[in-house]
Coordinates of C-alpha atoms in Angstrom, one line a residue:
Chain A
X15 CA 173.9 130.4 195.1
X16 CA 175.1 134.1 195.4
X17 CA 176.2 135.2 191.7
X18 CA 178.3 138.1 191.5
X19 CA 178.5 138.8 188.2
X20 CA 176.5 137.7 184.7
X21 CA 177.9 137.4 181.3
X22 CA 176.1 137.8 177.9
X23 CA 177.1 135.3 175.4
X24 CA 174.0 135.2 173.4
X25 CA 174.6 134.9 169.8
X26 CA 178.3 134.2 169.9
X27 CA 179.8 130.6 168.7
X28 CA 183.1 128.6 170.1
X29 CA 184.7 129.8 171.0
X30 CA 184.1 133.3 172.3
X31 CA 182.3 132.0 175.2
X32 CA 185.2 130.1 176.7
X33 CA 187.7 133.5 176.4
X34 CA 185.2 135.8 177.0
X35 CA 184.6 133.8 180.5
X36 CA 188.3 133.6 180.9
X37 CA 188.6 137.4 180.5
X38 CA 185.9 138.2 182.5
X39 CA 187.1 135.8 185.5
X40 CA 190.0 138.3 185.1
X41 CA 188.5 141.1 186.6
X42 CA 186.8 139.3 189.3
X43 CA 187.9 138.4 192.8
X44 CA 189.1 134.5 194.1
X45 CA 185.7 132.7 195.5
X46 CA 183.2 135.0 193.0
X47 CA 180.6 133.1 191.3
X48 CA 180.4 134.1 187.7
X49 CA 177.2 133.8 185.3
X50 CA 177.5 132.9 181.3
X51 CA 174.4 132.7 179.4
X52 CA 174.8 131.3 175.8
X53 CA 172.8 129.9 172.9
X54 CA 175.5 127.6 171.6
X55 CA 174.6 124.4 172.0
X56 CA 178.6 123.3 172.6
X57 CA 178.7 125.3 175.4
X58 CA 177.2 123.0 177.5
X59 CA 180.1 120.4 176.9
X60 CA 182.6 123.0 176.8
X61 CA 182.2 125.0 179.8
X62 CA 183.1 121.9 182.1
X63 CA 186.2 120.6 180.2
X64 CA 187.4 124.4 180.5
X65 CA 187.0 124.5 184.0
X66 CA 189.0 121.2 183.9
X67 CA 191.9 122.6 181.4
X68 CA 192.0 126.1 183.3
X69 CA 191.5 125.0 186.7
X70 CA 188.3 126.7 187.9
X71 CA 185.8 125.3 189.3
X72 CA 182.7 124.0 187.5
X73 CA 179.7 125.1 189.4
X74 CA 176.3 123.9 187.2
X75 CA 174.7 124.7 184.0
X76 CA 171.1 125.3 184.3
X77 CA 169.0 124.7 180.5
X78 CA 166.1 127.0 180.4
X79 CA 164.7 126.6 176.6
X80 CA 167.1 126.9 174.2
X81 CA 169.3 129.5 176.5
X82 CA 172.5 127.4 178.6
X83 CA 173.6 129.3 182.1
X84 CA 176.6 128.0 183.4
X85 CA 177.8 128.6 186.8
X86 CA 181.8 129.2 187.4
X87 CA 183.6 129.9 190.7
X88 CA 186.7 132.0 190.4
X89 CA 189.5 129.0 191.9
X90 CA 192.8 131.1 190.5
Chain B
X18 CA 204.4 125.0 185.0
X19 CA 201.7 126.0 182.8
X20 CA 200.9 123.2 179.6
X21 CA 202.1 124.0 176.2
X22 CA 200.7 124.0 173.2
X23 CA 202.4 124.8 169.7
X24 CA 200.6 125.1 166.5
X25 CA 202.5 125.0 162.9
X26 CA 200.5 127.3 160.4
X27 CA 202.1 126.4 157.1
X28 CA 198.6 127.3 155.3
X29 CA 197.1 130.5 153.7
X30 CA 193.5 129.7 153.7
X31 CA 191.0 131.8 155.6
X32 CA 189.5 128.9 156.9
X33 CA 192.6 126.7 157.9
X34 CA 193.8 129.7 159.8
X35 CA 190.1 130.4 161.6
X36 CA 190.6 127.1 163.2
X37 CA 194.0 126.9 164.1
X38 CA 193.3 130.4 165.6
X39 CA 189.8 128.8 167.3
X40 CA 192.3 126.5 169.4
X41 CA 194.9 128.9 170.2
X42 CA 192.1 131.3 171.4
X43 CA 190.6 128.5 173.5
X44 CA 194.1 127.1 174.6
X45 CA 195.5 130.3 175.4
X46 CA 192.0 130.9 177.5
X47 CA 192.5 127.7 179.0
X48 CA 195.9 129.3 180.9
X49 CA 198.2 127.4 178.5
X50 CA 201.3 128.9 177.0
X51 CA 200.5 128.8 173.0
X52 CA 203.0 129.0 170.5
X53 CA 202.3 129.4 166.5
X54 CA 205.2 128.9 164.2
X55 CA 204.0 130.7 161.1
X56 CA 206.2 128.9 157.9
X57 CA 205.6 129.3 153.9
X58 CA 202.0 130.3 153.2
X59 CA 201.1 130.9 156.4
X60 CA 203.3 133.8 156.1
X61 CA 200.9 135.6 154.1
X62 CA 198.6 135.6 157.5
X63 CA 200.8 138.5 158.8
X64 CA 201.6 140.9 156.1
X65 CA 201.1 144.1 156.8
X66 CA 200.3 145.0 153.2
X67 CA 198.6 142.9 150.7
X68 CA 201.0 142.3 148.2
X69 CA 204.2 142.8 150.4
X70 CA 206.8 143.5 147.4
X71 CA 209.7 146.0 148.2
X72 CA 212.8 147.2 146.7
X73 CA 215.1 144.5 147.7
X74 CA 213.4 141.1 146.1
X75 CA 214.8 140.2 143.1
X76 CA 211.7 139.6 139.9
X77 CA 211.1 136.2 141.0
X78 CA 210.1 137.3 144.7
X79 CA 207.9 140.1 143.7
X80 CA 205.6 137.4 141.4
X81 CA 205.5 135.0 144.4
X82 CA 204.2 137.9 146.5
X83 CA 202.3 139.4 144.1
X84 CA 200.6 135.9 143.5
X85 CA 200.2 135.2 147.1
X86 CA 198.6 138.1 148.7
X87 CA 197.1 138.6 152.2
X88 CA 194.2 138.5 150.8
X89 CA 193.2 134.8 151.9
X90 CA 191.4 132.4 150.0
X91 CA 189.6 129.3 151.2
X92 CA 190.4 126.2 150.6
X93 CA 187.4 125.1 148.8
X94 CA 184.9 127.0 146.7
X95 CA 187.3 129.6 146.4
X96 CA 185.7 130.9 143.2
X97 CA 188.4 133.9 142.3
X98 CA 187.1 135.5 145.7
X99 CA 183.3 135.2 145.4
X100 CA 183.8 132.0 148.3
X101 CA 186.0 134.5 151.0
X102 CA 183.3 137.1 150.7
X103 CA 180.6 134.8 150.8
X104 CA 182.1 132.8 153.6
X105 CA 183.0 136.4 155.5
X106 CA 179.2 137.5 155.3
X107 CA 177.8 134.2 156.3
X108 CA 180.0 134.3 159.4
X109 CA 179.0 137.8 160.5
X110 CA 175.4 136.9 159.9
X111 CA 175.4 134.1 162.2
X112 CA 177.7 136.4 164.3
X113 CA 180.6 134.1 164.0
X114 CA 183.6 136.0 164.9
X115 CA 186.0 136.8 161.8
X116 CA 189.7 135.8 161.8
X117 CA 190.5 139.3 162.6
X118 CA 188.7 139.3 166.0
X119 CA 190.4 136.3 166.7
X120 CA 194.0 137.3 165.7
X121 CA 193.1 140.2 168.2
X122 CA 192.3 138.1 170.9
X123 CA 195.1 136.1 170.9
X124 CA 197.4 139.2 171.0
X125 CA 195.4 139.9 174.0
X126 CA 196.1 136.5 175.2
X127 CA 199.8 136.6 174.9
X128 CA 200.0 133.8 172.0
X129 CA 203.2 134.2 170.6
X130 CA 204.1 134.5 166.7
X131 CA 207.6 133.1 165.5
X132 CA 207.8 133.9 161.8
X133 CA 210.3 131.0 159.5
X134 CA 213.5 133.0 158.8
X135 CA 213.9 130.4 156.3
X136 CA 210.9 131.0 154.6
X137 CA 211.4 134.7 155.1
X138 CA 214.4 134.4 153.1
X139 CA 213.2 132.7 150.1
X140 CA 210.2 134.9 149.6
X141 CA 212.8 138.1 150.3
X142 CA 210.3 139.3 153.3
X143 CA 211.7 141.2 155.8
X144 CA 210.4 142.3 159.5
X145 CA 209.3 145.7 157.5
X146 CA 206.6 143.0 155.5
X147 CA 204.7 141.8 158.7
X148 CA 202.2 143.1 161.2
X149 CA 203.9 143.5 164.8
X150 CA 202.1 141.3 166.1
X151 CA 205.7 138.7 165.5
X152 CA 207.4 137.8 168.7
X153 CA 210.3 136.8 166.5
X154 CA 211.6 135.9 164.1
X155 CA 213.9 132.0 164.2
X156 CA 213.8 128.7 162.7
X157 CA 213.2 124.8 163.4
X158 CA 215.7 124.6 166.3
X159 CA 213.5 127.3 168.1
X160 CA 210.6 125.9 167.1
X161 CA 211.3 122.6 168.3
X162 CA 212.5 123.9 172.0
X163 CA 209.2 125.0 172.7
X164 CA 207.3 122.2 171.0
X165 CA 209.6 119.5 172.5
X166 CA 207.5 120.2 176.1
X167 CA 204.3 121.1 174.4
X168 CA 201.8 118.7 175.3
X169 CA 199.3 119.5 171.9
X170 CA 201.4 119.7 168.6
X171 CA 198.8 120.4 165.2
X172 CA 200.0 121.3 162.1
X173 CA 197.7 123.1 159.8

């Protein structure tokens, strides 16, 4: 998976992951795979339902240790 | 069309207000058109100054806004103060962000304020009392127009 572009949501709770991902979708081009790494343990649950509510497309979520990457494709 | 969502915020706490602010933040993220109606206490969320007392309210008005101050408590464990400060430094500890960073990002957002002339009116607040961060100012007619094809309705 080519990943243009990583986000650093270590340390931050619900639900500045969600709008920071949103934000930073902003800035990126349709097709471009974005990376979030966060600590919150919601994160996992809530990346998916906001790809569902937002309408971009859910990708993965790879757990390494207590650190969540989720994977999200720019759709909009 | 985009989804809906409209949030009454009839409350003053600190706390009530953090999560109604959570789910705009996250609704408003979610590419969803977010309304808050801001009505009686919740007023006190967008003062611009803390006590908010001018000229033109009559003795009654000044106490009510002397007594009811931007200042927000919580809604438990309050404590004269000692809970709100406690509660603030807890949440920049564990790097929680603070109603302020939120209120910020929902401007940034485009969540839209509607202020309660109604309320407005008892209290003797005028536009010159509140942040401008206030798309407007209306009543419950308005309000219901946009909540009528809002799919998420909370009232907090």
């Amino acid at each position: 998976m080519k990943i243009d572009k990583t986000l650093d949501c270590i340390g931050l709770f619900c639900p500045m992951p969600v709008v920071k991902t949103k934000l930073e979708l902003e800035t990126m081009g349709i097709g471009e795979v974005l990376e979030i790494l966060s600590d919150d343990p919601g994160f996992e649950k809530d990346l998916p339902a906001w790809c569902k509510l937002s309408g971009e497309e859910f990708l993965e979520i790879k757990k390494e240790g207590n650190i969540i990457k989720g994977y999200v494709k720019k759709n909009r | 069309m985009r989804d809906k969502m409209t949030i009454i915020l009839f409350s003053s706490e600190m706390d009530k207000a953090l999560a109604a602010f959570t789910l705009a933040t996250t609704a408003a993220a979610s590419n969803m058109d977010v309304t808050i109606f801001f009505t009686f206490w919740g007023l006190n969320i967008l003062k611009k100054s803390r006590f908010a007392v001018s000229k033109s309210q009559n003795i009654l008005q000044k106490m009510f806004n002397f007594m009811s101050t931007s200042e927000l408590p919580i809604s438990k464990l309050n404590m004269f103060g000692l809970g709100p400060w406690m509660m603030k430094k807890l949440m920049k500890k564990s790097k929680m962000a603070s109603l302020n960073d939120l209120m910020k990002l929902a401007k940034e957002l485009n969540v839209k304020y509607i202020a309660c002339t109604t309320s407005c009116g008892v209290m003797g607040l005028t536009k010159e009392n509140f942040t401008d961060d206030v798309t407007e100012f209306a009543g419950a007619s308005t309000y219901l127009a946009e909540a009528k094809d809002s799919k998420i309705n909370l009232f907090i």
